[in-house]
XYZ file of N, CA and C in Angstrom:
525
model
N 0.843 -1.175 0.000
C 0.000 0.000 0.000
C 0.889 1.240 0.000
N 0.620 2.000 -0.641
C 1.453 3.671 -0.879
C 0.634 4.178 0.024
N 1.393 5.556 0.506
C 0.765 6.296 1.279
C -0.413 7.373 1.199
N -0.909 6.899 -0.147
C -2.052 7.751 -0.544
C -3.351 6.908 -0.097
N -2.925 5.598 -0.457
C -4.074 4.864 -0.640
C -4.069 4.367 1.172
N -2.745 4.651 1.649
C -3.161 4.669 3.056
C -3.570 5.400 3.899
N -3.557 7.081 3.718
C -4.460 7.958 4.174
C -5.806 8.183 3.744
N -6.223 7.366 2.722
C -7.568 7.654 1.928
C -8.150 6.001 3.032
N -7.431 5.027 3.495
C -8.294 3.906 3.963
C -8.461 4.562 5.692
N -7.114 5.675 6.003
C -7.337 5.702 7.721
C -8.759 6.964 7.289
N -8.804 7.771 6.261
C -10.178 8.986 6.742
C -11.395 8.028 6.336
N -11.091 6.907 6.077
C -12.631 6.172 5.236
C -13.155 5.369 6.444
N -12.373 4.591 7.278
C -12.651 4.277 8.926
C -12.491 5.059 9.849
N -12.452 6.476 9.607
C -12.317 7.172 10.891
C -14.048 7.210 11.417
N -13.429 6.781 12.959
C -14.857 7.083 13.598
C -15.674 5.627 13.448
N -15.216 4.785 13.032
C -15.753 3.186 13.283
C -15.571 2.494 14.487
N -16.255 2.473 15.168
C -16.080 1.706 16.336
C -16.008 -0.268 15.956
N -14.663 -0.968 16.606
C -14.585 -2.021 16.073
C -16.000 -3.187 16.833
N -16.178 -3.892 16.255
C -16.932 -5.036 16.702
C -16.402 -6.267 17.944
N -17.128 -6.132 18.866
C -16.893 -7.314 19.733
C -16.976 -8.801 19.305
N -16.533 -9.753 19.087
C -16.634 -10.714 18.828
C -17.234 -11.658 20.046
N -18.075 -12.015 20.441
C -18.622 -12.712 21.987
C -19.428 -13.553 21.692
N -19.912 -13.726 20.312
C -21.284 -15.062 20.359
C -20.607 -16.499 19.926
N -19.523 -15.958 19.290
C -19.291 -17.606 18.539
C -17.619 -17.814 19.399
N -17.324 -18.844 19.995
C -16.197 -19.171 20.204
C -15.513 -20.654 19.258
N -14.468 -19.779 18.948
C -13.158 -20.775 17.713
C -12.684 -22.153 18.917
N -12.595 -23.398 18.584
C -11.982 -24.011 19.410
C -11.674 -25.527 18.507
N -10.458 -25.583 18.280
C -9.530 -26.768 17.661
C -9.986 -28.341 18.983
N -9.863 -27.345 20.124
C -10.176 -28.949 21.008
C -11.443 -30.314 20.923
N -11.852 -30.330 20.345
C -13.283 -30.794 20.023
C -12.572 -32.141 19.271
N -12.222 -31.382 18.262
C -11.782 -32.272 17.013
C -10.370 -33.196 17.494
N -9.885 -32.721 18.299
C -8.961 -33.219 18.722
C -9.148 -34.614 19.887
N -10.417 -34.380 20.458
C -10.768 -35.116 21.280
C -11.176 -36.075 20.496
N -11.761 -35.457 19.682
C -12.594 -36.900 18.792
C -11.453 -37.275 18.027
N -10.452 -36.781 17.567
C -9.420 -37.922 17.125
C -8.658 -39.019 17.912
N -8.716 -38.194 19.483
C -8.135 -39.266 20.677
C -8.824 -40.498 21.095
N -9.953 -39.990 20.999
C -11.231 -41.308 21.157
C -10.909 -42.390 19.876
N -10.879 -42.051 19.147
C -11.024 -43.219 17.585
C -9.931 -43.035 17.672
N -8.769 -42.830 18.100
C -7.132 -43.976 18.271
C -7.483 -44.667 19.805
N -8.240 -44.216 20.404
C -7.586 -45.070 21.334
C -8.945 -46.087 21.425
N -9.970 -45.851 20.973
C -10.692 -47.312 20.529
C -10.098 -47.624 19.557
N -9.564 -47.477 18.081
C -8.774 -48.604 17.352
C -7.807 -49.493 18.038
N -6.848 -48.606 19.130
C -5.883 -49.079 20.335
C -6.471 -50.741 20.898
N -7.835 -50.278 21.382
C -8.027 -51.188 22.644
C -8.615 -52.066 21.765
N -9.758 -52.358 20.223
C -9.540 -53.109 19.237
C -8.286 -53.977 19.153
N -7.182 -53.418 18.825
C -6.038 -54.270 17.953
C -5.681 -55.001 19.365
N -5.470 -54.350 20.470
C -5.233 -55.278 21.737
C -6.573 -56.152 21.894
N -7.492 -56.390 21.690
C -8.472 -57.325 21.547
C -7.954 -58.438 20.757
N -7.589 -57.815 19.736
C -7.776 -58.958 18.845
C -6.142 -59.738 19.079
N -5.016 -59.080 19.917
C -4.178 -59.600 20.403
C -4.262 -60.592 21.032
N -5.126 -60.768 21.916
C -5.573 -61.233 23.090
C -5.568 -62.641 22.792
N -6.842 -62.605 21.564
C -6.849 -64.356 21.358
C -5.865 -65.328 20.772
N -4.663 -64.774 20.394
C -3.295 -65.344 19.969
C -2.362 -66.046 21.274
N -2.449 -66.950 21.677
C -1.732 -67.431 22.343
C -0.165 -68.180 22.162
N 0.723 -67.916 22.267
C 1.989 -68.816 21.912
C 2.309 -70.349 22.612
N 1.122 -70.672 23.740
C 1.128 -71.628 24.565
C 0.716 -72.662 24.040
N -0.611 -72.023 23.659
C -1.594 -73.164 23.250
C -1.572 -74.036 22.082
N -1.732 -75.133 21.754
C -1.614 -76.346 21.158
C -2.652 -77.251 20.781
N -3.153 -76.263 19.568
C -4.712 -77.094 19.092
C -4.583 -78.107 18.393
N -5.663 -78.877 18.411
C -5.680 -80.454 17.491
C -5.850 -80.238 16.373
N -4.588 -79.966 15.656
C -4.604 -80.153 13.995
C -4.771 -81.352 13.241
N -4.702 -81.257 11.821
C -4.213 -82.115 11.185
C -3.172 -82.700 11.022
N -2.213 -83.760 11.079
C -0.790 -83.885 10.972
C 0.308 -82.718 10.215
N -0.071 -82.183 9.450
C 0.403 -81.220 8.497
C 0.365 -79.449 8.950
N -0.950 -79.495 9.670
C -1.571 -78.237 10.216
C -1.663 -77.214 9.046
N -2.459 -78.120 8.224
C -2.786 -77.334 6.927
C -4.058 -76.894 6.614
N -4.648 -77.701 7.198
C -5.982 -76.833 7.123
C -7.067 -77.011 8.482
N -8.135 -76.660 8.472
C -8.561 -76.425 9.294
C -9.894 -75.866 9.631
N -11.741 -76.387 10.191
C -12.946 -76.298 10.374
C -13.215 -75.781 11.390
N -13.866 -74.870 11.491
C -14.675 -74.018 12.769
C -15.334 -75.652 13.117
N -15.394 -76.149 14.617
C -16.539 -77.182 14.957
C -18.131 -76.314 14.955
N -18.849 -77.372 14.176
C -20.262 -77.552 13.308
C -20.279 -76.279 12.542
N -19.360 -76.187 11.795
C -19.269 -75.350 10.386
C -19.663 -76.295 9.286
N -19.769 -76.026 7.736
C -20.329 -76.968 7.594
C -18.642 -77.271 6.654
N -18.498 -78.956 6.375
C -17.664 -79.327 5.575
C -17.253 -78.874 4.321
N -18.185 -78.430 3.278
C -18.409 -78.331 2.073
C -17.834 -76.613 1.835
N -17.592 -75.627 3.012
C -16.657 -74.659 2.982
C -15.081 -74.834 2.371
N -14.639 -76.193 3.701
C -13.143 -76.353 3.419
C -12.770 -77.088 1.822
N -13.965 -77.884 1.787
C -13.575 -78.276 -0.065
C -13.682 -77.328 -0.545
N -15.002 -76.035 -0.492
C -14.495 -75.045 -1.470
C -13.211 -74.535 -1.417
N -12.879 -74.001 -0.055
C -11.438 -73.007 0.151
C -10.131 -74.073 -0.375
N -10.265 -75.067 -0.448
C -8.789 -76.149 -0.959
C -8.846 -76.460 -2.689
N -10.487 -75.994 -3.450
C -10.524 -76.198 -4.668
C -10.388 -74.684 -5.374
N -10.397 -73.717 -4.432
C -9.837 -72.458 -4.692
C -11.199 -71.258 -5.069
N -12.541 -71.910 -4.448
C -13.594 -71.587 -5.108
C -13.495 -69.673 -4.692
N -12.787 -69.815 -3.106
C -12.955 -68.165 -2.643
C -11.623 -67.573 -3.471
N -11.719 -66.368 -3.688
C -10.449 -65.418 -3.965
C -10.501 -64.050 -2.778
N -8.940 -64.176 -2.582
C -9.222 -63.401 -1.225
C -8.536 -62.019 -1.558
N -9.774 -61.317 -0.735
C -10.057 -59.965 -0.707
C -8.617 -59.195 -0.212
N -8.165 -59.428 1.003
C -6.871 -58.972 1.142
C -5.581 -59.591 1.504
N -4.852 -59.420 0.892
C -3.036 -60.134 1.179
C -2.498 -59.746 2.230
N -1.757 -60.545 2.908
C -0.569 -60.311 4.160
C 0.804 -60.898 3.717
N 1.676 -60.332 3.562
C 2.767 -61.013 3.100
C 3.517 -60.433 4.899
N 3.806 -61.749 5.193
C 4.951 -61.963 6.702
C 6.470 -62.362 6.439
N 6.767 -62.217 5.025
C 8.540 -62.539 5.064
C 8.886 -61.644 5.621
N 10.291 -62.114 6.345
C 11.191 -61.349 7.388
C 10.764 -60.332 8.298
N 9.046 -60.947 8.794
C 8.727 -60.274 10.296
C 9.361 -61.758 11.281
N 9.445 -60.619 12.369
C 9.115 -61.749 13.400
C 8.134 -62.378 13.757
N 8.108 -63.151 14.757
C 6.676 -63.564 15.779
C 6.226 -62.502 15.929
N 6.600 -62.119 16.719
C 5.623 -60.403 17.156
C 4.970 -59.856 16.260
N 5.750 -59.169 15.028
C 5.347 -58.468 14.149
C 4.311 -59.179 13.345
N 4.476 -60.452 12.774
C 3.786 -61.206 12.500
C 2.049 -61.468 13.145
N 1.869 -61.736 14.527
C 0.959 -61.798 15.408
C 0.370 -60.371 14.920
N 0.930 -59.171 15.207
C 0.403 -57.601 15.151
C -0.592 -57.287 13.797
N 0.729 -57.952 12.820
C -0.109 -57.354 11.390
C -1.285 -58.853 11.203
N -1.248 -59.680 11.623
C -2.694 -61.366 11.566
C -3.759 -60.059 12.315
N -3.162 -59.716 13.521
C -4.676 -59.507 14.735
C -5.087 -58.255 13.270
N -4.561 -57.355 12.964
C -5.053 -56.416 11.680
C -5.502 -56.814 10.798
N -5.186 -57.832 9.892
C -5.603 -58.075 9.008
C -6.871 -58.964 9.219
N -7.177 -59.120 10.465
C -8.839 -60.166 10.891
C -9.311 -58.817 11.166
N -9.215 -58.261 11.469
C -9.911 -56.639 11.861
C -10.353 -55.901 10.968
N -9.502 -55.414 9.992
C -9.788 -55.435 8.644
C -10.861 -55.974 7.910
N -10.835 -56.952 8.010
C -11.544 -57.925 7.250
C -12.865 -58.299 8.071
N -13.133 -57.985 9.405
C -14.571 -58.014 9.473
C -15.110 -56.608 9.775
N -14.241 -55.431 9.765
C -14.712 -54.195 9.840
C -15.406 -53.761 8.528
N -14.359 -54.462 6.889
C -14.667 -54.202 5.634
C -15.797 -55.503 5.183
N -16.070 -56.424 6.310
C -16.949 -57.273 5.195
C -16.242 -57.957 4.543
N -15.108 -58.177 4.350
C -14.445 -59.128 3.531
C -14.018 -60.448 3.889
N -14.455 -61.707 3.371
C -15.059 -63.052 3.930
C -13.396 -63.893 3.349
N -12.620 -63.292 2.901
C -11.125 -64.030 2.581
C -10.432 -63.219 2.278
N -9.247 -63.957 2.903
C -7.930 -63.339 3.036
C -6.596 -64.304 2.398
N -5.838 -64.036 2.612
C -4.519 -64.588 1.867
C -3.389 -64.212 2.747
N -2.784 -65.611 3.368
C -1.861 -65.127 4.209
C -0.434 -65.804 3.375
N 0.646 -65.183 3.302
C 1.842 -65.354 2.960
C 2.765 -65.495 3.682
N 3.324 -66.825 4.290
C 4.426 -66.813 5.250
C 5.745 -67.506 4.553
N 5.695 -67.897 3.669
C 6.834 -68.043 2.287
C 7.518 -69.737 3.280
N 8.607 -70.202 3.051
C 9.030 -71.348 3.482
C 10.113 -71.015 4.340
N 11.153 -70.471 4.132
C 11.719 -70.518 5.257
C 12.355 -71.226 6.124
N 12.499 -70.238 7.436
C 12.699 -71.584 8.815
C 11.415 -72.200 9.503
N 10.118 -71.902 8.692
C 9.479 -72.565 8.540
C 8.576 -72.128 10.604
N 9.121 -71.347 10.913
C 8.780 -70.850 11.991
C 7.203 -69.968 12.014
N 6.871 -69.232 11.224
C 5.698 -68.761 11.023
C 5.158 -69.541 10.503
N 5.117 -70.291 9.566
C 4.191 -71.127 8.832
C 3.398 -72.414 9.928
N 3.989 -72.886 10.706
C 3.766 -73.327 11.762
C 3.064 -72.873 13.403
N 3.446 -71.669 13.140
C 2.802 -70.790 14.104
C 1.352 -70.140 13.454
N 1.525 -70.025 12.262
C -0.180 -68.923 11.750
C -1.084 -69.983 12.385
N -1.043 -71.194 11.503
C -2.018 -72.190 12.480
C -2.698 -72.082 13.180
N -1.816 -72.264 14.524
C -1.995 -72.344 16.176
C -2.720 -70.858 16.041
N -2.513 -69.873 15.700
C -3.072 -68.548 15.762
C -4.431 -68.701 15.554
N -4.110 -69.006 14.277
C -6.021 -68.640 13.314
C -6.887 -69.702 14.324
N -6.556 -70.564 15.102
C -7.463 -71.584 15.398
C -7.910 -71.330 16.653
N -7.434 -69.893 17.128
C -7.717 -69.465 18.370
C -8.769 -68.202 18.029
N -8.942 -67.585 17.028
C -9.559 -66.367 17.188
C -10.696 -67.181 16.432
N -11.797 -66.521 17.353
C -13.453 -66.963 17.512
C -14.264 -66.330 15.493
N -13.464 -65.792 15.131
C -14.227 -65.222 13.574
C -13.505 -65.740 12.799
N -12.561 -67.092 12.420
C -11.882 -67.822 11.556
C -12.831 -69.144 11.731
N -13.176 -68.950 10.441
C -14.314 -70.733 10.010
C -13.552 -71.593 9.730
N -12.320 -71.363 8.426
C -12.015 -72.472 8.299
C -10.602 -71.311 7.488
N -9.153 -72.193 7.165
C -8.288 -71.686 6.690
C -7.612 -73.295 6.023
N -7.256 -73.096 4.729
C -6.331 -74.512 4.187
C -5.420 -74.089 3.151
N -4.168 -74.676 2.985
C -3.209 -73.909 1.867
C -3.598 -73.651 0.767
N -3.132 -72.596 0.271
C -3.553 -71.829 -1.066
C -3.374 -72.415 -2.048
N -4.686 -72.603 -3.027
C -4.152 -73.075 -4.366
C -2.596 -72.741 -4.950
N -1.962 -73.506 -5.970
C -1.260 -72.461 -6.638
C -0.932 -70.940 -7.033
N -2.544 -70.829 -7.375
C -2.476 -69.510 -8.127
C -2.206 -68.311 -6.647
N -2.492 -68.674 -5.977
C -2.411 -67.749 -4.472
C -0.909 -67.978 -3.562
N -0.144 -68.793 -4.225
C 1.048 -68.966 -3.375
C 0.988 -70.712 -2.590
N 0.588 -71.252 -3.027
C 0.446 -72.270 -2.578
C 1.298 -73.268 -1.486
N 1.933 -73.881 -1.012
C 2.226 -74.210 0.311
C 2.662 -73.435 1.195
N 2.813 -72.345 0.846
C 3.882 -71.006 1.276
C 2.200 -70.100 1.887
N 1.519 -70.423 1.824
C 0.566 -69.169 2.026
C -0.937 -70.138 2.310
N -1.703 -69.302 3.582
C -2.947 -69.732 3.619
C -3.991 -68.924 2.893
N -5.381 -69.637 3.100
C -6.623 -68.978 2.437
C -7.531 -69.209 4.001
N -7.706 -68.038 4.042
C -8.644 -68.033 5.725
C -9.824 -67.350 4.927
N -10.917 -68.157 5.775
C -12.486 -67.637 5.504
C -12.436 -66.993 7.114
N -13.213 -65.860 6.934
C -13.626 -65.207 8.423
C -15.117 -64.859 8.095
N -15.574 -64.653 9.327
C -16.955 -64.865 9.298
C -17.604 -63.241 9.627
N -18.554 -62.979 8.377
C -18.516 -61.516 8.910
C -19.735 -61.280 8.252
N -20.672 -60.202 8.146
C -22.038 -60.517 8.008
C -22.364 -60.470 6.449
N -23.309 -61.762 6.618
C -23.743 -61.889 5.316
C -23.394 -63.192 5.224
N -23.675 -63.586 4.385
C -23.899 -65.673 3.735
C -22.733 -65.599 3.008
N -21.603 -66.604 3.629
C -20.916 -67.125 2.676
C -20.832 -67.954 1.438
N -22.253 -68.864 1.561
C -22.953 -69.692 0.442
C -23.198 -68.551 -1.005
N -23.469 -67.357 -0.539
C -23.473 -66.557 -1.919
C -22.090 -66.358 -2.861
N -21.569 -66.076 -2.217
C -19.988 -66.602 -2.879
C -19.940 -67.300 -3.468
């Protein structure tokens, strides 16, 4: 601004009394709260779904621990999931996690998958020391929303990777 056009703006407000501002108050905290709430329920979620992973426990597999039936699910699931009838909605690839990390991103990816509705998944634990592949198992057979899981066709990675059905609303028979 030049000083013309700045003595022509101070005589054009002379004598304006400014405005109180008092009815509406500005406040960032609100939004902030509500972002603390929805992390720290996603928080106490993913520790839920921690929970049902045990490293102790020692369920009655198959000799192989390759596949695997919710009890009174019906049979005719696991022939579909071993003839490759489901294609799964989202991938987990676990090369070069640990246990831990491994456990963290499973309890997510079941979370995932019944938050989105999505009735299969694809887990990738590759061959290896053969340490995860042996452990997903014992996992999936503990959390209460896994029906049935058996190795992946070929086309999905096949001995190296499972196909888990989770149970989430809606008929899996439409599939």
């Amino acid at each position: 601004m030049d000083l013309q056009d700045q003595s022509l703006f101070q005589e054009f407000v002379k004598g304006i009394k400014p405005l109180k501002q008092d009815t509406v108050t500005f406040s960032t905290q609100p939004k902030r709260k509500l972002q603390q709430q929805q992390q720290i329920k996603e928080l106490r979620e993913k520790e839920d779904t921690l929970f049902y992973f045990s490293d102790e426990y020692e369920p009655l597999l198959d000799e192989e621990g390759k596949r695997y039936l919710r009890p009174g699910d019906d049979h005719y699931l696991l022939k579909r999931l071993r003839r490759g009838d489901f294609v799964p909605d989202l991938f987990l690839d676990l090369h070069g996690l640990t246990r831990e990390q491994a456990k963290q991103e499973l309890a997510a990816l079941l979370l995932a998958c019944e938050k989105e509705n999505l009735p299969c998944a694809c887990i990738m634990t590759g061959y290896g020391s053969f340490t995860l592949k042996n452990q997903i198992p014992r996992w999936l057979v503990q959390h209460p929303k896994v029906i049935a899981f058996h190795h992946a066709t070929k086309e999905w990675g096949g001995d190296a990777s499972f196909l888990v059905l989770i149970e989430v609303e809606g008929d899996l028979k439409q599939l």
